[in-house]
mmCIF file with all atom_site columns, C-alpha atoms and ligand atoms in Angstrom:
data_model
loop_
_atom_site.group_PDB
_atom_site.id
_atom_site.type_symbol
_atom_site.label_atom_id
_atom_site.label_alt_id
_atom_site.label_comp_id
_atom_site.label_asym_id
_atom_site.label_entity_id
_atom_site.label_seq_id
_atom_site.pdbx_PDB_ins_code
_atom_site.Cartn_x
_atom_site.Cartn_y
_atom_site.Cartn_z
_atom_site.occupancy
_atom_site.B_iso_or_equiv
_atom_site.pdbx_formal_charge
_atom_site.auth_seq_id
_atom_site.auth_comp_id
_atom_site.auth_asym_id
_atom_site.auth_atom_id
_atom_site.pdbx_PDB_model_num
ATOM   1   C CA  . MET A 1 1   ? 162.907 20.306 -207.480 1.00 0.00 ? 688  MET A CA  1
ATOM   2   C CA  . LYS A 1 2   ? 162.840 18.536 -204.104 1.00 0.00 ? 689  LYS A CA  1
ATOM   3   C CA  . TYR A 1 3   ? 165.689 18.890 -201.611 1.00 0.00 ? 690  TYR A CA  1
ATOM   4   C CA  . TYR A 1 4   ? 165.580 16.179 -198.949 1.00 0.00 ? 691  TYR A CA  1
ATOM   5   C CA  . ILE A 1 5   ? 168.079 15.832 -196.136 1.00 0.00 ? 692  ILE A CA  1
ATOM   6   C CA  . LEU A 1 6   ? 168.732 12.378 -194.754 1.00 0.00 ? 693  LEU A CA  1
ATOM   7   C CA  . PHE A 1 7   ? 169.849 13.079 -191.211 1.00 0.00 ? 694  PHE A CA  1
ATOM   8   C CA  . GLY A 1 8   ? 171.194 10.911 -188.395 1.00 0.00 ? 695  GLY A CA  1
ATOM   9   C CA  . PRO A 1 9   ? 174.307 9.858  -186.512 1.00 0.00 ? 696  PRO A CA  1
ATOM   10  C CA  . PRO A 1 10  ? 177.075 7.850  -188.193 1.00 0.00 ? 697  PRO A CA  1
ATOM   11  C CA  . GLY A 1 11  ? 175.979 4.252  -188.670 1.00 0.00 ? 698  GLY A CA  1
ATOM   12  C CA  . ALA A 1 12  ? 172.240 5.068  -188.556 1.00 0.00 ? 699  ALA A CA  1
ATOM   13  C CA  . GLY A 1 13  ? 171.761 3.479  -191.977 1.00 0.00 ? 700  GLY A CA  1
ATOM   14  C CA  . LYS A 1 14  ? 171.516 6.651  -194.095 1.00 0.00 ? 701  LYS A CA  1
ATOM   15  C CA  . GLY A 1 15  ? 173.508 5.240  -197.012 1.00 0.00 ? 702  GLY A CA  1
ATOM   16  C CA  . THR A 1 16  ? 171.588 1.959  -196.930 1.00 0.00 ? 703  THR A CA  1
ATOM   17  C CA  . GLN A 1 17  ? 168.195 3.690  -196.988 1.00 0.00 ? 704  GLN A CA  1
ATOM   18  C CA  . ALA A 1 18  ? 169.366 6.246  -199.562 1.00 0.00 ? 705  ALA A CA  1
ATOM   19  C CA  . SER A 1 19  ? 169.994 3.638  -202.255 1.00 0.00 ? 706  SER A CA  1
ATOM   20  C CA  . SER A 1 20  ? 166.362 2.511  -202.400 1.00 0.00 ? 707  SER A CA  1
ATOM   21  C CA  . MET A 1 21  ? 164.983 6.040  -201.910 1.00 0.00 ? 708  MET A CA  1
ATOM   22  C CA  . VAL A 1 22  ? 166.844 7.464  -204.923 1.00 0.00 ? 709  VAL A CA  1
ATOM   23  C CA  . GLU A 1 23  ? 165.354 4.819  -207.194 1.00 0.00 ? 710  GLU A CA  1
ATOM   24  C CA  . LYS A 1 24  ? 161.820 5.044  -205.846 1.00 0.00 ? 711  LYS A CA  1
ATOM   25  C CA  . TYR A 1 25  ? 161.666 8.852  -205.949 1.00 0.00 ? 712  TYR A CA  1
ATOM   26  C CA  . ASN A 1 26  ? 164.087 9.589  -208.854 1.00 0.00 ? 713  ASN A CA  1
ATOM   27  C CA  . LEU A 1 27  ? 166.544 11.499 -206.696 1.00 0.00 ? 714  LEU A CA  1
ATOM   28  C CA  . CYS A 1 28  ? 170.268 12.148 -206.928 1.00 0.00 ? 715  CYS A CA  1
ATOM   29  C CA  . HIS A 1 29  ? 172.048 10.761 -203.859 1.00 0.00 ? 716  HIS A CA  1
ATOM   30  C CA  . LEU A 1 30  ? 174.583 13.330 -202.655 1.00 0.00 ? 717  LEU A CA  1
ATOM   31  C CA  . SER A 1 31  ? 176.802 11.947 -199.910 1.00 0.00 ? 718  SER A CA  1
ATOM   32  C CA  . THR A 1 32  ? 179.575 14.358 -198.958 1.00 0.00 ? 719  THR A CA  1
ATOM   33  C CA  . GLY A 1 33  ? 181.414 11.454 -197.259 1.00 0.00 ? 720  GLY A CA  1
ATOM   34  C CA  . GLU A 1 34  ? 181.327 9.492  -200.550 1.00 0.00 ? 721  GLU A CA  1
ATOM   35  C CA  . LEU A 1 35  ? 182.484 12.531 -202.539 1.00 0.00 ? 722  LEU A CA  1
ATOM   36  C CA  . LEU A 1 36  ? 185.364 13.033 -200.099 1.00 0.00 ? 723  LEU A CA  1
ATOM   37  C CA  . ARG A 1 37  ? 186.352 9.347  -200.270 1.00 0.00 ? 724  ARG A CA  1
ATOM   38  C CA  . LYS A 1 38  ? 186.469 9.659  -204.081 1.00 0.00 ? 725  LYS A CA  1
ATOM   39  C CA  . GLU A 1 39  ? 188.822 12.640 -203.751 1.00 0.00 ? 726  GLU A CA  1
ATOM   40  C CA  . ILE A 1 40  ? 191.030 10.600 -201.399 1.00 0.00 ? 727  ILE A CA  1
ATOM   41  C CA  . ALA A 1 41  ? 191.073 7.642  -203.810 1.00 0.00 ? 728  ALA A CA  1
ATOM   42  C CA  . ALA A 1 42  ? 191.991 10.003 -206.676 1.00 0.00 ? 729  ALA A CA  1
ATOM   43  C CA  . GLY A 1 43  ? 194.855 11.446 -204.597 1.00 0.00 ? 730  GLY A CA  1
ATOM   44  C CA  . SER A 1 44  ? 193.714 15.040 -205.241 1.00 0.00 ? 731  SER A CA  1
ATOM   45  C CA  . SER A 1 45  ? 195.038 17.868 -203.074 1.00 0.00 ? 732  SER A CA  1
ATOM   46  C CA  . LEU A 1 46  ? 191.560 18.193 -201.565 1.00 0.00 ? 733  LEU A CA  1
ATOM   47  C CA  . GLY A 1 47  ? 191.600 14.458 -200.798 1.00 0.00 ? 734  GLY A CA  1
ATOM   48  C CA  . ILE A 1 48  ? 194.995 14.674 -199.145 1.00 0.00 ? 735  ILE A CA  1
ATOM   49  C CA  . LYS A 1 49  ? 193.801 17.591 -197.001 1.00 0.00 ? 736  LYS A CA  1
ATOM   50  C CA  . ALA A 1 50  ? 190.562 15.768 -196.047 1.00 0.00 ? 737  ALA A CA  1
ATOM   51  C CA  . LYS A 1 51  ? 192.131 12.375 -195.241 1.00 0.00 ? 738  LYS A CA  1
ATOM   52  C CA  . SER A 1 52  ? 193.850 13.259 -191.975 1.00 0.00 ? 739  SER A CA  1
ATOM   53  C CA  . LEU A 1 53  ? 190.681 14.950 -190.674 1.00 0.00 ? 740  LEU A CA  1
ATOM   54  C CA  . ILE A 1 54  ? 188.434 12.045 -191.689 1.00 0.00 ? 741  ILE A CA  1
ATOM   55  C CA  . ASP A 1 55  ? 190.830 9.494  -190.184 1.00 0.00 ? 742  ASP A CA  1
ATOM   56  C CA  . ALA A 1 56  ? 190.754 11.442 -186.919 1.00 0.00 ? 743  ALA A CA  1
ATOM   57  C CA  . GLY A 1 57  ? 186.940 11.550 -186.875 1.00 0.00 ? 744  GLY A CA  1
ATOM   58  C CA  . GLU A 1 58  ? 186.921 15.333 -187.337 1.00 0.00 ? 745  GLU A CA  1
ATOM   59  C CA  . LEU A 1 59  ? 184.821 17.296 -189.815 1.00 0.00 ? 746  LEU A CA  1
ATOM   60  C CA  . VAL A 1 60  ? 186.425 18.800 -192.923 1.00 0.00 ? 747  VAL A CA  1
ATOM   61  C CA  . PRO A 1 61  ? 186.067 22.606 -193.253 1.00 0.00 ? 748  PRO A CA  1
ATOM   62  C CA  . ASP A 1 62  ? 182.549 23.818 -194.089 1.00 0.00 ? 749  ASP A CA  1
ATOM   63  C CA  . GLU A 1 63  ? 183.620 25.622 -197.313 1.00 0.00 ? 750  GLU A CA  1
ATOM   64  C CA  . ILE A 1 64  ? 184.946 22.386 -198.831 1.00 0.00 ? 751  ILE A CA  1
ATOM   65  C CA  . VAL A 1 65  ? 181.660 20.494 -198.540 1.00 0.00 ? 752  VAL A CA  1
ATOM   66  C CA  . GLU A 1 66  ? 179.559 23.562 -199.373 1.00 0.00 ? 753  GLU A CA  1
ATOM   67  C CA  . ASP A 1 67  ? 181.464 23.983 -202.660 1.00 0.00 ? 754  ASP A CA  1
ATOM   68  C CA  . MET A 1 68  ? 180.989 20.282 -203.427 1.00 0.00 ? 755  MET A CA  1
ATOM   69  C CA  . ILE A 1 69  ? 177.241 20.512 -202.906 1.00 0.00 ? 756  ILE A CA  1
ATOM   70  C CA  . LYS A 1 70  ? 176.936 23.704 -204.966 1.00 0.00 ? 757  LYS A CA  1
ATOM   71  C CA  . ASN A 1 71  ? 178.845 22.080 -207.795 1.00 0.00 ? 758  ASN A CA  1
ATOM   72  C CA  . GLU A 1 72  ? 176.628 18.955 -207.758 1.00 0.00 ? 759  GLU A CA  1
ATOM   73  C CA  . PHE A 1 73  ? 173.446 21.066 -207.779 1.00 0.00 ? 760  PHE A CA  1
ATOM   74  C CA  . GLU A 1 74  ? 174.718 22.817 -210.913 1.00 0.00 ? 761  GLU A CA  1
ATOM   75  C CA  . THR A 1 75  ? 175.822 19.730 -212.810 1.00 0.00 ? 762  THR A CA  1
ATOM   76  C CA  . VAL A 1 76  ? 173.258 17.012 -212.039 1.00 0.00 ? 763  VAL A CA  1
ATOM   77  C CA  . LYS A 1 77  ? 170.208 17.046 -214.344 1.00 0.00 ? 764  LYS A CA  1
ATOM   78  C CA  . ASP A 1 78  ? 167.238 14.779 -215.087 1.00 0.00 ? 765  ASP A CA  1
ATOM   79  C CA  . VAL A 1 79  ? 166.210 14.098 -211.488 1.00 0.00 ? 766  VAL A CA  1
ATOM   80  C CA  . ASP A 1 80  ? 163.168 15.123 -209.469 1.00 0.00 ? 767  ASP A CA  1
ATOM   81  C CA  . GLY A 1 81  ? 165.335 16.151 -206.559 1.00 0.00 ? 768  GLY A CA  1
ATOM   82  C CA  . PHE A 1 82  ? 168.372 15.620 -204.369 1.00 0.00 ? 769  PHE A CA  1
ATOM   83  C CA  . LEU A 1 83  ? 168.853 13.434 -201.325 1.00 0.00 ? 770  LEU A CA  1
ATOM   84  C CA  . LEU A 1 84  ? 171.559 14.963 -199.139 1.00 0.00 ? 771  LEU A CA  1
ATOM   85  C CA  . ASP A 1 85  ? 173.298 12.391 -196.949 1.00 0.00 ? 772  ASP A CA  1
ATOM   86  C CA  . GLY A 1 86  ? 175.847 13.571 -194.378 1.00 0.00 ? 773  GLY A CA  1
ATOM   87  C CA  . PHE A 1 87  ? 175.286 17.224 -195.271 1.00 0.00 ? 774  PHE A CA  1
ATOM   88  C CA  . PRO A 1 88  ? 174.659 19.593 -193.574 1.00 0.00 ? 775  PRO A CA  1
ATOM   89  C CA  . ARG A 1 89  ? 176.634 18.595 -190.470 1.00 0.00 ? 776  ARG A CA  1
ATOM   90  C CA  . THR A 1 90  ? 176.985 22.014 -188.810 1.00 0.00 ? 777  THR A CA  1
ATOM   91  C CA  . ILE A 1 91  ? 174.675 24.994 -188.322 1.00 0.00 ? 778  ILE A CA  1
ATOM   92  C CA  . ALA A 1 92  ? 176.984 27.012 -190.633 1.00 0.00 ? 779  ALA A CA  1
ATOM   93  C CA  . GLN A 1 93  ? 176.512 24.390 -193.382 1.00 0.00 ? 780  GLN A CA  1
ATOM   94  C CA  . ALA A 1 94  ? 172.721 24.444 -192.878 1.00 0.00 ? 781  ALA A CA  1
ATOM   95  C CA  . GLU A 1 95  ? 172.714 28.237 -193.207 1.00 0.00 ? 782  GLU A CA  1
ATOM   96  C CA  . ALA A 1 96  ? 174.919 28.020 -196.321 1.00 0.00 ? 783  ALA A CA  1
ATOM   97  C CA  . LEU A 1 97  ? 172.522 25.451 -197.806 1.00 0.00 ? 784  LEU A CA  1
ATOM   98  C CA  . ASP A 1 98  ? 169.558 27.756 -197.156 1.00 0.00 ? 785  ASP A CA  1
ATOM   99  C CA  . LYS A 1 99  ? 171.409 30.557 -198.993 1.00 0.00 ? 786  LYS A CA  1
ATOM   100 C CA  . ILE A 1 100 ? 172.368 28.329 -201.936 1.00 0.00 ? 787  ILE A CA  1
ATOM   101 C CA  . LEU A 1 101 ? 168.734 27.201 -202.269 1.00 0.00 ? 788  LEU A CA  1
ATOM   102 C CA  . ALA A 1 102 ? 167.260 30.688 -201.759 1.00 0.00 ? 789  ALA A CA  1
ATOM   103 C CA  . ALA A 1 103 ? 169.384 31.920 -204.683 1.00 0.00 ? 790  ALA A CA  1
ATOM   104 C CA  . LYS A 1 104 ? 167.556 29.320 -206.789 1.00 0.00 ? 791  LYS A CA  1
ATOM   105 C CA  . ASN A 1 105 ? 164.165 30.212 -205.289 1.00 0.00 ? 792  ASN A CA  1
ATOM   106 C CA  . GLU A 1 106 ? 164.129 26.834 -203.580 1.00 0.00 ? 793  GLU A CA  1
ATOM   107 C CA  . LYS A 1 107 ? 164.167 25.563 -200.003 1.00 0.00 ? 794  LYS A CA  1
ATOM   108 C CA  . VAL A 1 108 ? 164.704 22.349 -198.040 1.00 0.00 ? 795  VAL A CA  1
ATOM   109 C CA  . THR A 1 109 ? 161.685 20.120 -198.690 1.00 0.00 ? 796  THR A CA  1
ATOM   110 C CA  . SER A 1 110 ? 162.074 17.960 -195.608 1.00 0.00 ? 797  SER A CA  1
ATOM   111 C CA  . VAL A 1 111 ? 164.566 16.466 -193.188 1.00 0.00 ? 798  VAL A CA  1
ATOM   112 C CA  . ILE A 1 112 ? 164.151 12.728 -192.647 1.00 0.00 ? 799  ILE A CA  1
ATOM   113 C CA  . SER A 1 113 ? 166.023 11.784 -189.513 1.00 0.00 ? 800  SER A CA  1
ATOM   114 C CA  . ILE A 1 114 ? 167.014 8.198  -188.688 1.00 0.00 ? 801  ILE A CA  1
ATOM   115 C CA  . MET A 1 115 ? 167.772 7.922  -184.995 1.00 0.00 ? 802  MET A CA  1
ATOM   116 C CA  . ILE A 1 116 ? 169.737 5.236  -183.158 1.00 0.00 ? 803  ILE A CA  1
ATOM   117 C CA  . PRO A 1 117 ? 171.366 5.256  -179.687 1.00 0.00 ? 804  PRO A CA  1
ATOM   118 C CA  . ASP A 1 118 ? 175.166 5.614  -179.270 1.00 0.00 ? 805  ASP A CA  1
ATOM   119 C CA  . GLU A 1 119 ? 175.683 1.945  -178.356 1.00 0.00 ? 806  GLU A CA  1
ATOM   120 C CA  . LEU A 1 120 ? 174.087 0.830  -181.611 1.00 0.00 ? 807  LEU A CA  1
ATOM   121 C CA  . ILE A 1 121 ? 176.206 3.347  -183.560 1.00 0.00 ? 808  ILE A CA  1
ATOM   122 C CA  . LYS A 1 122 ? 179.367 1.492  -182.474 1.00 0.00 ? 809  LYS A CA  1
ATOM   123 C CA  . GLU A 1 123 ? 177.888 -1.930 -183.233 1.00 0.00 ? 810  GLU A CA  1
ATOM   124 C CA  . ARG A 1 124 ? 176.697 -0.850 -186.716 1.00 0.00 ? 811  ARG A CA  1
ATOM   125 C CA  . ILE A 1 125 ? 179.997 0.835  -187.605 1.00 0.00 ? 812  ILE A CA  1
ATOM   126 C CA  . LYS A 1 126 ? 181.994 -2.235 -186.551 1.00 0.00 ? 813  LYS A CA  1
ATOM   127 C CA  . HIS A 1 127 ? 179.739 -4.423 -188.664 1.00 0.00 ? 814  HIS A CA  1
ATOM   128 C CA  . ARG A 1 128 ? 180.189 -2.069 -191.652 1.00 0.00 ? 815  ARG A CA  1
ATOM   129 C CA  . ALA A 1 129 ? 183.978 -1.990 -191.161 1.00 0.00 ? 816  ALA A CA  1
ATOM   130 C CA  . ALA A 1 130 ? 184.108 -5.708 -191.889 1.00 0.00 ? 817  ALA A CA  1
ATOM   131 C CA  . ILE A 1 131 ? 182.093 -5.253 -195.107 1.00 0.00 ? 818  ILE A CA  1
ATOM   132 C CA  . GLU A 1 132 ? 183.214 -1.915 -196.599 1.00 0.00 ? 819  GLU A CA  1
ATOM   133 C CA  . GLY A 1 133 ? 186.746 -1.574 -195.183 1.00 0.00 ? 820  GLY A CA  1
ATOM   134 C CA  . ARG A 1 134 ? 186.458 2.173  -194.508 1.00 0.00 ? 821  ARG A CA  1
ATOM   135 C CA  . ALA A 1 135 ? 189.546 3.409  -192.614 1.00 0.00 ? 822  ALA A CA  1
ATOM   136 C CA  . ASP A 1 136 ? 187.443 5.673  -190.360 1.00 0.00 ? 823  ASP A CA  1
ATOM   137 C CA  . ASP A 1 137 ? 185.275 2.690  -189.312 1.00 0.00 ? 824  ASP A CA  1
ATOM   138 C CA  . ALA A 1 138 ? 188.234 0.639  -188.091 1.00 0.00 ? 825  ALA A CA  1
ATOM   139 C CA  . LYS A 1 139 ? 189.594 2.469  -185.037 1.00 0.00 ? 826  LYS A CA  1
ATOM   140 C CA  . ASP A 1 140 ? 187.735 2.843  -181.723 1.00 0.00 ? 827  ASP A CA  1
ATOM   141 C CA  . SER A 1 141 ? 189.259 6.278  -181.099 1.00 0.00 ? 828  SER A CA  1
ATOM   142 C CA  . THR A 1 142 ? 188.024 7.515  -184.518 1.00 0.00 ? 829  THR A CA  1
ATOM   143 C CA  . ILE A 1 143 ? 184.529 6.097  -183.963 1.00 0.00 ? 830  ILE A CA  1
ATOM   144 C CA  . ASN A 1 144 ? 184.336 7.692  -180.494 1.00 0.00 ? 831  ASN A CA  1
ATOM   145 C CA  . ASN A 1 145 ? 185.416 11.051 -181.895 1.00 0.00 ? 832  ASN A CA  1
ATOM   146 C CA  . ARG A 1 146 ? 182.851 10.834 -184.708 1.00 0.00 ? 833  ARG A CA  1
ATOM   147 C CA  . ILE A 1 147 ? 180.128 10.232 -182.104 1.00 0.00 ? 834  ILE A CA  1
ATOM   148 C CA  . LYS A 1 148 ? 181.388 13.170 -180.017 1.00 0.00 ? 835  LYS A CA  1
ATOM   149 C CA  . THR A 1 149 ? 181.546 15.384 -183.124 1.00 0.00 ? 836  THR A CA  1
ATOM   150 C CA  . TYR A 1 150 ? 177.998 14.350 -184.035 1.00 0.00 ? 837  TYR A CA  1
ATOM   151 C CA  . HIS A 1 151 ? 176.634 15.318 -180.612 1.00 0.00 ? 838  HIS A CA  1
ATOM   152 C CA  . GLU A 1 152 ? 178.560 18.596 -180.447 1.00 0.00 ? 839  GLU A CA  1
ATOM   153 C CA  . LYS A 1 153 ? 178.291 19.933 -183.978 1.00 0.00 ? 840  LYS A CA  1
ATOM   154 C CA  . THR A 1 154 ? 175.552 18.060 -185.850 1.00 0.00 ? 841  THR A CA  1
ATOM   155 C CA  . GLU A 1 155 ? 172.839 17.336 -183.270 1.00 0.00 ? 842  GLU A CA  1
ATOM   156 C CA  . PRO A 1 156 ? 172.023 21.080 -182.867 1.00 0.00 ? 843  PRO A CA  1
ATOM   157 C CA  . LEU A 1 157 ? 170.621 20.876 -186.409 1.00 0.00 ? 844  LEU A CA  1
ATOM   158 C CA  . ILE A 1 158 ? 167.614 18.991 -185.018 1.00 0.00 ? 845  ILE A CA  1
ATOM   159 C CA  . SER A 1 159 ? 166.233 22.111 -183.334 1.00 0.00 ? 846  SER A CA  1
ATOM   160 C CA  . PHE A 1 160 ? 167.329 24.225 -186.329 1.00 0.00 ? 847  PHE A CA  1
ATOM   161 C CA  . TYR A 1 161 ? 165.123 22.156 -188.646 1.00 0.00 ? 848  TYR A CA  1
ATOM   162 C CA  . LYS A 1 162 ? 162.337 21.655 -186.092 1.00 0.00 ? 849  LYS A CA  1
ATOM   163 C CA  . LYS A 1 163 ? 161.989 25.447 -186.036 1.00 0.00 ? 850  LYS A CA  1
ATOM   164 C CA  . ALA A 1 164 ? 161.732 25.429 -189.816 1.00 0.00 ? 851  ALA A CA  1
ATOM   165 C CA  . GLN A 1 165 ? 159.024 22.742 -189.455 1.00 0.00 ? 852  GLN A CA  1
ATOM   166 C CA  . ALA A 1 166 ? 160.876 20.534 -191.873 1.00 0.00 ? 853  ALA A CA  1
ATOM   167 C CA  . TYR A 1 167 ? 161.944 17.808 -189.458 1.00 0.00 ? 854  TYR A CA  1
ATOM   168 C CA  . LYS A 1 168 ? 160.548 14.232 -189.394 1.00 0.00 ? 855  LYS A CA  1
ATOM   169 C CA  . GLU A 1 169 ? 162.071 11.438 -187.334 1.00 0.00 ? 856  GLU A CA  1
ATOM   170 C CA  . VAL A 1 170 ? 161.986 7.655  -187.591 1.00 0.00 ? 857  VAL A CA  1
ATOM   171 C CA  . ASP A 1 171 ? 163.319 5.049  -185.180 1.00 0.00 ? 858  ASP A CA  1
ATOM   172 C CA  . GLY A 1 172 ? 166.320 3.496  -186.917 1.00 0.00 ? 859  GLY A CA  1
ATOM   173 C CA  . THR A 1 173 ? 166.829 0.564  -184.550 1.00 0.00 ? 860  THR A CA  1
ATOM   174 C CA  . GLY A 1 174 ? 164.772 -2.009 -186.477 1.00 0.00 ? 861  GLY A CA  1
ATOM   175 C CA  . SER A 1 175 ? 165.510 -4.066 -189.568 1.00 0.00 ? 862  SER A CA  1
ATOM   176 C CA  . ILE A 1 176 ? 166.538 -2.408 -192.861 1.00 0.00 ? 863  ILE A CA  1
ATOM   177 C CA  . GLU A 1 177 ? 163.120 -3.256 -194.365 1.00 0.00 ? 864  GLU A CA  1
ATOM   178 C CA  . GLY A 1 178 ? 161.251 -2.011 -191.275 1.00 0.00 ? 865  GLY A CA  1
ATOM   179 C CA  . VAL A 1 179 ? 163.085 1.335  -191.336 1.00 0.00 ? 866  VAL A CA  1
ATOM   180 C CA  . ARG A 1 180 ? 162.575 1.570  -195.120 1.00 0.00 ? 867  ARG A CA  1
ATOM   181 C CA  . GLU A 1 181 ? 158.795 1.236  -194.688 1.00 0.00 ? 868  GLU A CA  1
ATOM   182 C CA  . LYS A 1 182 ? 158.751 4.046  -192.123 1.00 0.00 ? 869  LYS A CA  1
ATOM   183 C CA  . VAL A 1 183 ? 160.956 6.271  -194.306 1.00 0.00 ? 870  VAL A CA  1
ATOM   184 C CA  . ASN A 1 184 ? 158.805 5.642  -197.386 1.00 0.00 ? 871  ASN A CA  1
ATOM   185 C CA  . ALA A 1 185 ? 155.629 6.409  -195.441 1.00 0.00 ? 872  ALA A CA  1
ATOM   186 C CA  . LEU A 1 186 ? 157.096 9.816  -194.588 1.00 0.00 ? 873  LEU A CA  1
ATOM   187 C CA  . MET A 1 187 ? 158.412 10.452 -198.105 1.00 0.00 ? 874  MET A CA  1
ATOM   188 C CA  . ASP A 1 188 ? 155.003 9.664  -199.605 1.00 0.00 ? 875  ASP A CA  1
ATOM   189 C CA  . LYS A 1 189 ? 153.603 12.679 -197.725 1.00 0.00 ? 876  LYS A CA  1
ATOM   190 C CA  . PHE A 1 190 ? 155.729 15.133 -199.778 1.00 0.00 ? 877  PHE A CA  1
HETATM 191 P P1  . LIG B 2 .   ? 180.181 9.912  -193.822 1.00 0.00 ? 1816 LIG B P1  1
HETATM 192 O O1  . LIG B 2 .   ? 180.474 9.036  -195.002 1.00 0.00 ? 1816 LIG B O1  1
HETATM 193 O O2  . LIG B 2 .   ? 178.990 10.800 -194.013 1.00 0.00 ? 1816 LIG B O2  1
HETATM 194 O O3  . LIG B 2 .   ? 180.135 9.143  -192.522 1.00 0.00 ? 1816 LIG B O3  1
HETATM 195 O O4  . LIG B 2 .   ? 181.431 10.913 -193.693 1.00 0.00 ? 1816 LIG B O4  1
HETATM 196 C C1  . LIG B 2 .   ? 182.737 10.448 -193.423 1.00 0.00 ? 1816 LIG B C1  1
HETATM 197 C C2  . LIG B 2 .   ? 183.601 11.598 -192.950 1.00 0.00 ? 1816 LIG B C2  1
HETATM 198 O O5  . LIG B 2 .   ? 183.706 12.594 -193.987 1.00 0.00 ? 1816 LIG B O5  1
HETATM 199 C C3  . LIG B 2 .   ? 183.078 12.369 -191.739 1.00 0.00 ? 1816 LIG B C3  1
HETATM 200 O O6  . LIG B 2 .   ? 183.420 11.734 -190.511 1.00 0.00 ? 1816 LIG B O6  1
HETATM 201 C C4  . LIG B 2 .   ? 183.769 13.716 -191.915 1.00 0.00 ? 1816 LIG B C4  1
HETATM 202 O O7  . LIG B 2 .   ? 185.133 13.649 -191.541 1.00 0.00 ? 1816 LIG B O7  1
HETATM 203 C C5  . LIG B 2 .   ? 183.725 13.900 -193.427 1.00 0.00 ? 1816 LIG B C5  1
HETATM 204 N N1  . LIG B 2 .   ? 182.484 14.595 -193.838 1.00 0.00 ? 1816 LIG B N1  1
HETATM 205 C C6  . LIG B 2 .   ? 181.458 14.071 -194.561 1.00 0.00 ? 1816 LIG B C6  1
HETATM 206 N N2  . LIG B 2 .   ? 180.482 14.968 -194.746 1.00 0.00 ? 1816 LIG B N2  1
HETATM 207 C C7  . LIG B 2 .   ? 180.891 16.097 -194.105 1.00 0.00 ? 1816 LIG B C7  1
HETATM 208 C C8  . LIG B 2 .   ? 180.318 17.380 -193.904 1.00 0.00 ? 1816 LIG B C8  1
HETATM 209 N N3  . LIG B 2 .   ? 179.091 17.689 -194.375 1.00 0.00 ? 1816 LIG B N3  1
HETATM 210 N N4  . LIG B 2 .   ? 181.037 18.291 -193.208 1.00 0.00 ? 1816 LIG B N4  1
HETATM 211 C C9  . LIG B 2 .   ? 182.254 18.019 -192.738 1.00 0.00 ? 1816 LIG B C9  1
HETATM 212 N N5  . LIG B 2 .   ? 182.850 16.827 -192.863 1.00 0.00 ? 1816 LIG B N5  1
HETATM 213 C C10 . LIG B 2 .   ? 182.184 15.866 -193.550 1.00 0.00 ? 1816 LIG B C10 1
#
């Protein structure tokens, strides 16, 4: 089983690239943001707890997303691997993932990182807000806090995975097709 992490700041195009990658490589797309939005739409107690944090641009507690990921690993069958999108987002989550995988005699196959500068993050998120209508894409204060949270809590994962020699980066500033070609070229190496 392959365990890929699609890494990058909010608005880098992870979800967009993920949809073609899952088809091409027979992977299960696991987006913790998507799973949380489903919980919110269903009005579950977890969703209610997560909503105020998501709307403020804060992260939900590590245990919540770790449990979600564990559960998906156990229930999804008939794929060649998983494509994690938006997880891990903290060093604690990355360590938890390593433990979950070690218990299965597995490890992270590779981290594919799509990088864009902060100014483009805002532009991309505003563009997406008009199309997808996500509440956390609509407010400037939420977007700014998501960028701050990314730099403070998620960016340290780059050196975490560089040390594990699992980290590959592509420039995410080009067209969707251009970025897709670069991502596929990396994926074809594994
Ligand atoms: P995303 O769809 O990946 O942009 O995630 C939307 C929001 O869901 C984030 O801004 C966080 O509030 C929350 N979220 C998603 N994934 C995680 C995670 N791995 N850890 C903590 N919070 C998360």
